[in-house]
Amino acid sequence: MGLLVFVSVLSGSSFALDNGLMRTPPMGWLAWERFRCDIDCAHDPKNCISENLFMDMADRLSEDGWRELGYVYVNIDDCWSSKQRDDQGRLQADPKRFPGGIHKLARYMHDRGLKLGIYGDMGTHTCGGYPGTTLDKIQLDAQTFADWEVDMFKFDGCYSNASVQEEGYPLMSKALNATGRPIGYSCSWPAYQGGLPPKVNYTQLGQICNLWRNYGDIQDSWSSVLNIADWFFENQDVLGPAAGPGRWNDPDMLIIGDFGLSVDQSRSQMALWAILAAPLFMSNDLRTISGEARSILQNKMVIGINQDPMGVQGRRIVKEKSGIEVFWRPLSGDASALVFFSRRTDMPYRYQTSLSKLNYTTGSYKAFDVFTNSAMVLKDSADFVVSVNPTGVVMWYISAPARLNVRQYFSSDRMQGSAYRLDKDNAIPRVFF
């Protein structure tokens, strides 16, 4: 309960983030899941956490079509720093693995139209055992990051406790703002407090952080993706209203292009993360990524859905005993997205429904399949069949007039308790046929 008591006093503007950043979910590349804390540059020079790795990924983002699609952040995670601070008490990069320093690396990113993210930890040490940012170091470290021209900061919570986090996460928000440099702020706070009220106050988090990790780290497996997705959709009535422009729930990295997902499962992660309005941070090796993985991650329609400026997080609307689930997200311009997902592991399943059964109003709609690039016109009352592969998805962009009967939708038994308000003001369509 201490979290609620402390955060309740932070409603004043002095602790509001108000940095104008990340009005759509941030996109980019993050080192952790794929490269972890590999610091053995003597024996693994291409994969160790070093400036060369991040420069390589920056080259790929800028030369292989990623940057133009919105993948602009190159984010350092743990194990980048020296084990000691410098003589002035400042954090410093490991001199052997980052001989040019972080400021030079930031300039390398900026010269290529990219942004640099960096990692710190609230506790005495980072999760990997490197120097942490204790309460007395918050202002100094925030200024150091600004001096280095860093664009994003992830603040982890290892080796800290609830009372330190209650004080430290808001203080870092204030300190970053005070530098005068726009720095996107990612907080791991809720993940260390169970992710849900009453220990987590999402209203206040939205005033302090641009995005936050709610749940545990993703691993390179389908079971991990499914576990994370299940938690987010099972708690959608709490998590959904917290998200919006400049404040995002973060289900963690995209592992598409690594070793643990099939092609169908890769499409499923991409589609479900788009429905969630999730940050899209890839953690893979862009130097060797397969063509299939690249085509999924560079799918313009899915990215357009994820980046919809209205910023409403989608939700699960149907959960069938057959193992089929349906997810829906409202989009700008009275459009919407539907995802048909199969939890089955046997064979493709032919799922029959209609738009009216999914609470669409009377009319004809154009449905565009984002992975097959096929389109069809559907009347709301006409039954249709989608064939969904095991652990796979079918994802549709439904163009206007795909407008849900909101009153009917939110008064139905399965939608009781939703707190959504669909704000159509200043909506700008982003996705076109």
Short mmCIF file of C-alpha atoms in Angstrom, two decimals:
data_model
loop_
_atom_site.label_atom_id
_atom_site.label_comp_id
_atom_site.label_asym_id
_atom_site.label_seq_id
_atom_site.Cartn_x
_atom_site.Cartn_y
_atom_site.Cartn_z
CA MET A 1 0.00 0.00 0.00
CA GLY A 2 2.99 2.27 0.40
CA LEU A 3 3.11 2.71 -3.41
CA LEU A 4 -0.36 4.24 -3.51
CA VAL A 5 0.33 6.55 -0.60
CA PHE A 6 3.55 7.84 -2.14
CA VAL A 7 2.35 8.13 -5.71
CA SER A 8 -0.79 9.99 -4.67
CA VAL A 9 1.31 13.03 -3.83
CA LEU A 10 2.86 13.13 -7.29
CA SER A 11 -0.16 14.50 -9.12
CA GLY A 12 1.46 17.92 -9.39
CA SER A 13 3.21 19.00 -12.56
CA SER A 14 6.63 18.73 -10.92
CA PHE A 15 6.55 14.96 -11.44
CA ALA A 16 4.55 14.80 -14.67
CA LEU A 17 6.64 13.43 -17.53
CA ASP A 18 5.16 15.74 -20.17
CA ASN A 19 8.05 15.29 -22.61
CA GLY A 20 5.93 14.99 -25.77
CA LEU A 21 7.71 11.80 -26.80
CA MET A 22 6.52 8.43 -28.08
CA ARG A 23 3.05 9.50 -29.16
CA THR A 24 2.95 6.19 -30.98
CA PRO A 25 4.62 3.04 -29.63
CA PRO A 26 8.40 3.29 -29.99
CA MET A 27 10.12 0.97 -32.44
CA GLY A 28 13.67 -0.23 -32.77
CA TRP A 29 16.19 -2.83 -31.73
CA LEU A 30 17.21 -3.95 -28.23
CA ALA A 31 20.18 -6.12 -27.36
CA TRP A 32 19.08 -8.13 -24.34
CA GLU A 33 17.12 -11.21 -25.40
CA ARG A 34 19.44 -12.16 -28.22
CA PHE A 35 22.84 -11.07 -26.89
CA ARG A 36 22.30 -10.97 -23.10
CA CYS A 37 25.48 -10.18 -21.13
CA ASP A 38 28.06 -11.63 -23.50
CA ILE A 39 31.20 -9.65 -22.68
CA ASP A 40 33.74 -12.12 -24.07
CA CYS A 41 34.96 -9.99 -26.94
CA ALA A 42 38.21 -11.93 -27.13
CA HIS A 43 36.48 -15.13 -28.19
CA ASP A 44 33.13 -13.84 -29.51
CA PRO A 45 33.88 -10.42 -31.01
CA LYS A 46 30.85 -10.28 -33.31
CA ASN A 47 28.31 -11.00 -30.58
CA CYS A 48 29.71 -9.45 -27.41
CA ILE A 49 28.20 -6.33 -25.88
CA SER A 50 30.41 -3.71 -27.48
CA GLU A 51 30.17 -0.57 -29.57
CA ASN A 52 30.80 -2.71 -32.67
CA LEU A 53 27.60 -4.70 -32.09
CA PHE A 54 25.48 -1.55 -31.81
CA MET A 55 27.15 0.08 -34.79
CA ASP A 56 26.50 -3.08 -36.82
CA MET A 57 22.81 -2.98 -35.91
CA ALA A 58 22.63 0.73 -36.68
CA ASP A 59 24.07 0.05 -40.12
CA ARG A 60 21.47 -2.60 -40.75
CA LEU A 61 18.59 -0.41 -39.55
CA SER A 62 19.71 2.46 -41.75
CA GLU A 63 20.63 0.44 -44.85
CA ASP A 64 18.10 -2.42 -44.95
CA GLY A 65 14.82 -0.52 -44.91
CA TRP A 66 14.08 -0.67 -41.17
CA ARG A 67 14.50 3.02 -40.33
CA GLU A 68 11.98 4.15 -42.92
CA LEU A 69 9.37 1.88 -41.33
CA GLY A 70 9.89 3.43 -37.89
CA TYR A 71 12.55 1.19 -36.34
CA VAL A 72 14.78 4.02 -35.13
CA TYR A 73 15.92 3.18 -31.59
CA VAL A 74 19.13 1.20 -31.00
CA ASN A 75 19.00 0.27 -27.33
CA ILE A 76 21.84 -0.84 -25.12
CA ASP A 77 20.79 -3.05 -22.22
CA ASP A 78 22.79 -4.32 -19.24
CA CYS A 79 26.56 -4.94 -19.05
CA TRP A 80 27.70 -1.88 -21.00
CA SER A 81 29.43 -0.02 -18.22
CA SER A 82 32.69 -0.25 -16.38
CA LYS A 83 32.51 -1.93 -12.98
CA GLN A 84 33.54 1.38 -11.40
CA ARG A 85 32.33 4.95 -11.76
CA ASP A 86 34.87 7.62 -12.75
CA ASP A 87 36.64 10.04 -10.43
CA GLN A 88 33.64 12.42 -10.56
CA GLY A 89 31.24 9.63 -9.61
CA ARG A 90 29.78 9.32 -13.10
CA LEU A 91 28.92 6.13 -14.91
CA GLN A 92 31.37 5.26 -17.65
CA ALA A 93 31.37 2.75 -20.48
CA ASP A 94 33.67 -0.24 -20.37
CA PRO A 95 36.84 1.18 -21.98
CA LYS A 96 37.78 -1.99 -23.85
CA ARG A 97 34.36 -2.79 -25.28
CA PHE A 98 33.27 0.84 -25.86
CA PRO A 99 36.56 2.63 -26.52
CA GLY A 100 34.83 5.56 -28.20
CA GLY A 101 32.43 6.09 -25.30
CA ILE A 102 28.66 6.45 -25.32
CA HIS A 103 28.59 10.01 -26.64
CA LYS A 104 30.43 8.99 -29.79
CA LEU A 105 28.06 6.04 -30.21
CA ALA A 106 25.06 8.37 -29.88
CA ARG A 107 26.50 10.57 -32.61
CA TYR A 108 26.94 7.50 -34.80
CA MET A 109 23.22 6.80 -34.40
CA HIS A 110 22.16 10.38 -35.01
CA ASP A 111 24.26 10.62 -38.16
CA ARG A 112 22.16 7.75 -39.53
CA GLY A 113 18.78 9.14 -38.51
CA LEU A 114 18.57 6.81 -35.51
CA LYS A 115 18.30 7.21 -31.74
CA LEU A 116 20.31 5.65 -28.91
CA GLY A 117 18.81 4.07 -25.82
CA ILE A 118 20.71 3.12 -22.68
CA TYR A 119 20.07 1.05 -19.56
CA GLY A 120 20.35 1.64 -15.83
CA ASP A 121 19.07 0.12 -12.63
CA MET A 122 17.42 1.54 -9.54
CA GLY A 123 19.36 -0.66 -7.12
CA THR A 124 22.87 -0.88 -5.78
CA HIS A 125 23.79 -2.92 -8.86
CA THR A 126 22.24 -3.71 -12.21
CA CYS A 127 20.81 -7.17 -12.74
CA GLY A 128 24.16 -8.15 -14.28
CA GLY A 129 26.20 -6.80 -11.37
CA TYR A 130 27.30 -3.43 -12.78
CA PRO A 131 26.99 -0.10 -10.92
CA GLY A 132 23.40 0.86 -10.16
CA THR A 133 21.78 4.27 -9.89
CA THR A 134 20.99 4.71 -6.22
CA LEU A 135 18.80 7.59 -5.08
CA ASP A 136 21.77 9.90 -4.51
CA LYS A 137 23.02 9.31 -8.07
CA ILE A 138 19.77 9.89 -9.98
CA GLN A 139 20.33 13.53 -10.85
CA LEU A 140 23.97 12.96 -11.82
CA ASP A 141 23.17 9.96 -14.02
CA ALA A 142 20.28 11.72 -15.74
CA GLN A 143 22.56 14.63 -16.60
CA THR A 144 25.28 12.26 -17.77
CA PHE A 145 22.85 10.59 -20.19
CA ALA A 146 21.77 13.99 -21.47
CA ASP A 147 25.40 15.08 -21.91
CA TRP A 148 25.95 11.93 -23.95
CA GLU A 149 22.92 12.85 -26.13
CA VAL A 150 21.07 9.66 -25.26
CA ASP A 151 17.47 9.50 -26.52
CA MET A 152 15.91 6.81 -24.32
CA PHE A 153 16.56 5.40 -20.87
CA LYS A 154 15.35 2.09 -19.43
CA PHE A 155 15.35 1.99 -15.62
CA ASP A 156 15.40 -1.55 -14.21
CA GLY A 157 14.74 -2.55 -10.60
CA CYS A 158 17.17 -5.28 -9.54
CA TYR A 159 18.77 -5.01 -6.10
CA SER A 160 16.21 -2.46 -4.92
CA ASN A 161 13.07 -2.62 -2.81
CA ALA A 162 9.54 -1.25 -2.97
CA SER A 163 10.23 1.87 -0.93
CA VAL A 164 13.28 2.79 -3.00
CA GLN A 165 11.31 2.25 -6.21
CA GLU A 166 8.45 4.41 -4.93
CA GLU A 167 10.84 7.29 -4.53
CA GLY A 168 13.32 6.62 -7.30
CA TYR A 169 11.18 6.09 -10.40
CA PRO A 170 9.37 9.45 -10.08
CA LEU A 171 12.62 11.21 -9.14
CA MET A 172 14.31 9.93 -12.30
CA SER A 173 11.38 11.21 -14.37
CA LYS A 174 11.84 14.65 -12.84
CA ALA A 175 15.62 14.49 -13.29
CA LEU A 176 15.38 13.53 -16.97
CA ASN A 177 12.96 16.40 -17.61
CA ALA A 178 15.26 18.80 -15.79
CA THR A 179 18.12 18.11 -18.21
CA GLY A 180 16.21 19.82 -21.00
CA ARG A 181 16.95 16.96 -23.39
CA PRO A 182 13.99 14.88 -24.62
CA ILE A 183 14.70 11.38 -23.30
CA GLY A 184 12.07 8.64 -23.56
CA TYR A 185 11.66 6.95 -20.19
CA SER A 186 11.02 3.21 -19.79
CA CYS A 187 10.19 2.07 -16.27
CA SER A 188 10.36 -1.49 -15.00
CA TRP A 189 8.53 -0.45 -11.83
CA PRO A 190 5.24 -2.36 -12.29
CA ALA A 191 7.03 -5.60 -13.16
CA TYR A 192 8.65 -5.54 -9.72
CA GLN A 193 5.32 -4.89 -8.00
CA GLY A 194 3.27 -7.67 -9.55
CA GLY A 195 1.95 -5.64 -12.48
CA LEU A 196 -1.52 -4.99 -11.06
CA PRO A 197 -3.36 -2.74 -8.61
CA PRO A 198 -3.38 -2.03 -5.74
CA LYS A 199 0.41 -2.10 -5.75
CA VAL A 200 0.58 -0.49 -9.20
CA ASN A 201 -1.12 2.83 -9.92
CA TYR A 202 -1.34 3.06 -13.69
CA THR A 203 -2.83 6.54 -13.70
CA GLN A 204 0.28 7.90 -12.05
CA LEU A 205 2.61 5.72 -14.14
CA GLY A 206 1.24 7.43 -17.24
CA GLN A 207 2.33 10.76 -15.79
CA ILE A 208 5.82 9.52 -14.94
CA CYS A 209 6.92 7.13 -17.71
CA ASN A 210 6.55 6.82 -21.49
CA LEU A 211 6.40 3.03 -21.31
CA TRP A 212 6.69 0.42 -18.62
CA ARG A 213 7.41 -3.25 -18.29
CA ASN A 214 4.44 -4.90 -16.61
CA TYR A 215 5.55 -8.51 -16.53
CA GLY A 216 8.55 -10.85 -16.63
CA ASP A 217 11.23 -11.04 -19.32
CA ILE A 218 10.46 -12.73 -22.60
CA GLN A 219 12.50 -15.81 -23.54
CA ASP A 220 13.16 -17.29 -26.96
CA SER A 221 10.22 -19.71 -26.94
CA TRP A 222 6.59 -19.91 -28.00
CA SER A 223 5.55 -20.78 -24.45
CA SER A 224 7.03 -17.49 -23.26
CA VAL A 225 5.21 -15.46 -25.92
CA LEU A 226 1.94 -17.21 -25.11
CA ASN A 227 2.38 -16.76 -21.37
CA ILE A 228 2.96 -13.02 -21.77
CA ALA A 229 0.06 -12.57 -24.19
CA ASP A 230 -2.27 -14.49 -21.88
CA TRP A 231 -1.37 -12.30 -18.92
CA PHE A 232 -1.95 -9.08 -20.85
CA PHE A 233 -5.31 -10.11 -22.27
CA GLU A 234 -6.53 -11.69 -19.04
CA ASN A 235 -5.87 -8.32 -17.38
CA GLN A 236 -7.00 -6.17 -20.31
CA ASP A 237 -9.66 -4.26 -18.35
CA VAL A 238 -6.95 -2.92 -16.03
CA LEU A 239 -4.12 -2.51 -18.54
CA GLY A 240 -6.01 -1.22 -21.58
CA PRO A 241 -7.15 2.13 -20.16
CA ALA A 242 -3.60 2.86 -18.96
CA ALA A 243 -2.22 2.94 -22.50
CA GLY A 244 -2.37 5.82 -24.92
CA PRO A 245 -0.18 8.31 -26.80
CA GLY A 246 3.03 8.79 -24.85
CA ARG A 247 2.29 6.02 -22.31
CA TRP A 248 2.44 2.35 -23.28
CA ASN A 249 2.25 -1.08 -21.72
CA ASP A 250 5.33 -3.05 -22.76
CA PRO A 251 5.00 -6.84 -23.12
CA ASP A 252 8.73 -7.00 -23.95
CA MET A 253 10.80 -7.66 -27.05
CA LEU A 254 9.93 -9.20 -30.39
CA ILE A 255 11.87 -12.46 -30.73
CA ILE A 256 10.99 -12.91 -34.40
CA GLY A 257 14.11 -13.96 -36.29
CA ASP A 258 15.68 -15.84 -33.40
CA PHE A 259 15.49 -19.59 -32.76
CA GLY A 260 12.33 -20.32 -30.80
CA LEU A 261 9.39 -19.42 -33.07
CA SER A 262 7.98 -20.96 -36.23
CA VAL A 263 6.84 -18.68 -39.05
CA ASP A 264 3.23 -18.95 -37.89
CA GLN A 265 4.20 -18.19 -34.31
CA SER A 266 6.25 -15.22 -35.50
CA ARG A 267 3.21 -13.80 -37.28
CA SER A 268 1.21 -14.40 -34.11
CA GLN A 269 3.60 -12.41 -31.94
CA MET A 270 3.68 -9.56 -34.45
CA ALA A 271 -0.11 -9.48 -34.74
CA LEU A 272 -0.82 -9.68 -31.01
CA TRP A 273 1.79 -7.01 -30.20
CA ALA A 274 0.12 -4.76 -32.80
CA ILE A 275 -3.28 -5.31 -31.20
CA LEU A 276 -1.75 -4.44 -27.82
CA ALA A 277 -0.31 -1.16 -29.17
CA ALA A 278 2.98 -2.50 -27.83
CA PRO A 279 6.43 -1.03 -28.33
CA LEU A 280 8.13 -2.94 -31.16
CA PHE A 281 11.69 -3.59 -30.04
CA MET A 282 13.28 -6.42 -31.98
CA SER A 283 15.95 -8.49 -30.24
CA ASN A 284 17.59 -10.51 -32.98
CA ASP A 285 20.61 -10.45 -35.26
CA LEU A 286 19.78 -8.14 -38.15
CA ARG A 287 23.01 -9.16 -39.89
CA THR A 288 21.78 -12.71 -40.46
CA ILE A 289 17.97 -12.48 -40.17
CA SER A 290 15.99 -14.70 -42.55
CA GLY A 291 13.87 -13.31 -45.34
CA GLU A 292 10.70 -14.74 -43.79
CA ALA A 293 11.36 -13.11 -40.42
CA ARG A 294 12.27 -9.84 -42.08
CA SER A 295 9.06 -9.81 -44.13
CA ILE A 296 6.99 -10.24 -40.96
CA LEU A 297 8.81 -7.51 -39.05
CA GLN A 298 8.68 -5.16 -42.06
CA ASN A 299 5.00 -5.73 -42.82
CA LYS A 300 3.74 -2.21 -43.44
CA MET A 301 0.12 -2.99 -42.69
CA VAL A 302 0.86 -4.54 -39.30
CA ILE A 303 3.18 -1.67 -38.43
CA GLY A 304 0.49 0.80 -39.50
CA ILE A 305 -1.99 -0.88 -37.16
CA ASN A 306 0.52 -0.86 -34.31
CA GLN A 307 1.33 2.80 -34.92
CA ASP A 308 -2.27 4.01 -35.20
CA PRO A 309 -2.28 7.57 -33.80
CA MET A 310 -5.44 7.09 -31.76
CA GLY A 311 -3.39 4.85 -29.50
CA VAL A 312 -6.19 2.68 -28.12
CA GLN A 313 -4.99 -0.71 -26.89
CA GLY A 314 -6.97 -3.60 -28.34
CA ARG A 315 -8.57 -6.48 -26.51
CA ARG A 316 -9.72 -10.08 -26.74
CA ILE A 317 -13.42 -10.22 -27.61
CA VAL A 318 -14.02 -13.95 -28.16
CA LYS A 319 -12.53 -17.03 -26.51
CA GLU A 320 -13.94 -20.25 -27.97
CA LYS A 321 -13.80 -23.74 -26.50
CA SER A 322 -12.36 -24.82 -29.85
CA GLY A 323 -9.15 -22.94 -29.05
CA ILE A 324 -9.89 -20.02 -31.37
CA GLU A 325 -9.67 -16.50 -29.96
CA VAL A 326 -10.61 -13.20 -31.62
CA PHE A 327 -8.95 -9.88 -30.86
CA TRP A 328 -10.09 -6.42 -31.89
CA ARG A 329 -8.54 -2.97 -31.93
CA PRO A 330 -10.26 0.29 -32.95
CA LEU A 331 -8.25 2.43 -35.35
CA SER A 332 -8.37 5.95 -36.70
CA GLY A 333 -10.85 6.82 -39.41
CA ASP A 334 -13.48 4.39 -38.09
CA ALA A 335 -11.30 1.48 -39.15
CA SER A 336 -10.40 -1.51 -36.99
CA ALA A 337 -8.20 -4.57 -36.82
CA LEU A 338 -9.26 -8.16 -36.18
CA VAL A 339 -7.00 -11.06 -35.31
CA PHE A 340 -8.18 -14.67 -35.37
CA PHE A 341 -5.74 -16.73 -33.31
CA SER A 342 -5.54 -20.50 -32.84
CA ARG A 343 -4.24 -22.06 -29.64
CA ARG A 344 -4.58 -25.46 -31.29
CA THR A 345 -1.58 -27.65 -32.06
CA ASP A 346 -3.18 -30.24 -34.38
CA MET A 347 -4.16 -28.83 -37.77
CA PRO A 348 -5.60 -25.74 -39.44
CA TYR A 349 -9.03 -24.92 -38.01
CA ARG A 350 -11.89 -23.52 -40.05
CA TYR A 351 -13.58 -20.93 -37.87
CA GLN A 352 -17.01 -19.64 -38.91
CA THR A 353 -18.48 -16.37 -37.71
CA SER A 354 -19.78 -13.05 -39.06
CA LEU A 355 -19.02 -9.40 -38.44
CA SER A 356 -22.41 -8.93 -36.80
CA LYS A 357 -21.55 -11.67 -34.32
CA LEU A 358 -18.45 -9.63 -33.53
CA ASN A 359 -20.76 -6.62 -32.88
CA TYR A 360 -20.13 -4.70 -36.08
CA THR A 361 -23.04 -2.54 -37.17
CA THR A 362 -25.11 -3.07 -40.30
CA GLY A 363 -23.25 -2.47 -43.52
CA SER A 364 -20.65 -3.75 -45.96
CA TYR A 365 -16.99 -3.76 -45.03
CA LYS A 366 -13.71 -4.24 -46.83
CA ALA A 367 -11.43 -6.71 -45.08
CA PHE A 368 -7.75 -6.80 -46.03
CA ASP A 369 -5.64 -9.76 -44.92
CA VAL A 370 -2.34 -8.19 -43.89
CA PHE A 371 -0.25 -11.33 -44.34
CA THR A 372 -1.66 -12.59 -47.65
CA ASN A 373 -2.41 -9.15 -49.18
CA SER A 374 -5.87 -10.33 -50.22
CA ALA A 375 -9.05 -8.32 -49.84
CA MET A 376 -12.74 -9.12 -49.69
CA VAL A 377 -16.01 -7.32 -49.14
CA LEU A 378 -18.20 -8.65 -46.33
CA LYS A 379 -21.73 -7.83 -45.29
CA ASP A 380 -22.11 -7.68 -41.55
CA SER A 381 -24.69 -10.49 -41.51
CA ALA A 382 -22.90 -12.85 -43.88
CA ASP A 383 -21.10 -15.79 -42.33
CA PHE A 384 -17.50 -16.29 -43.39
CA VAL A 385 -14.85 -18.91 -42.64
CA VAL A 386 -11.22 -18.25 -41.79
CA SER A 387 -8.69 -21.07 -41.77
CA VAL A 388 -6.23 -20.50 -38.93
CA ASN A 389 -3.02 -22.53 -38.69
CA PRO A 390 -2.01 -24.12 -35.38
CA THR A 391 -0.47 -21.43 -33.12
CA GLY A 392 -1.04 -19.03 -36.03
CA VAL A 393 -3.16 -16.03 -36.88
CA VAL A 394 -5.27 -14.47 -39.56
CA MET A 395 -5.13 -10.68 -39.26
CA TRP A 396 -7.51 -8.30 -41.00
CA TYR A 397 -7.55 -4.56 -41.43
CA ILE A 398 -11.23 -3.58 -41.65
CA SER A 399 -11.71 -0.30 -43.46
CA ALA A 400 -14.43 2.24 -42.79
CA PRO A 401 -17.33 1.93 -42.24
CA ALA A 402 -16.06 -0.76 -39.86
CA ARG A 403 -17.56 0.96 -36.89
CA LEU A 404 -18.53 -1.09 -33.88
CA ASN A 405 -21.81 -0.58 -32.13
CA VAL A 406 -19.98 0.65 -29.06
CA ARG A 407 -23.03 0.69 -26.78
CA GLN A 408 -23.94 -2.89 -27.66
CA TYR A 409 -20.29 -3.96 -27.52
CA PHE A 410 -19.61 -2.69 -24.05
CA SER A 411 -22.97 -3.76 -22.63
CA SER A 412 -22.53 -7.38 -23.66
CA ASP A 413 -21.86 -9.86 -20.90
CA ARG A 414 -18.35 -10.68 -22.01
CA MET A 415 -17.33 -7.02 -22.10
CA GLN A 416 -18.63 -5.96 -18.68
CA GLY A 417 -16.18 -3.81 -16.79
CA SER A 418 -14.44 -2.20 -19.74
CA ALA A 419 -13.30 1.36 -19.21
CA TYR A 420 -12.63 2.29 -22.84
CA ARG A 421 -13.66 5.60 -24.33
CA LEU A 422 -13.12 5.91 -28.06
CA ASP A 423 -11.90 9.41 -28.80
CA LYS A 424 -12.16 10.08 -32.53
CA ASP A 425 -11.00 13.71 -32.35
CA ASN A 426 -8.13 14.53 -34.69
CA ALA A 427 -7.99 10.94 -35.92
CA ILE A 428 -5.70 10.60 -38.93
CA PRO A 429 -5.95 7.43 -41.02
CA ARG A 430 -2.52 5.83 -41.35
CA VAL A 431 -3.27 2.60 -43.20
CA PHE A 432 -4.38 2.55 -46.82
CA PHE A 433 -5.19 -0.08 -49.42
#
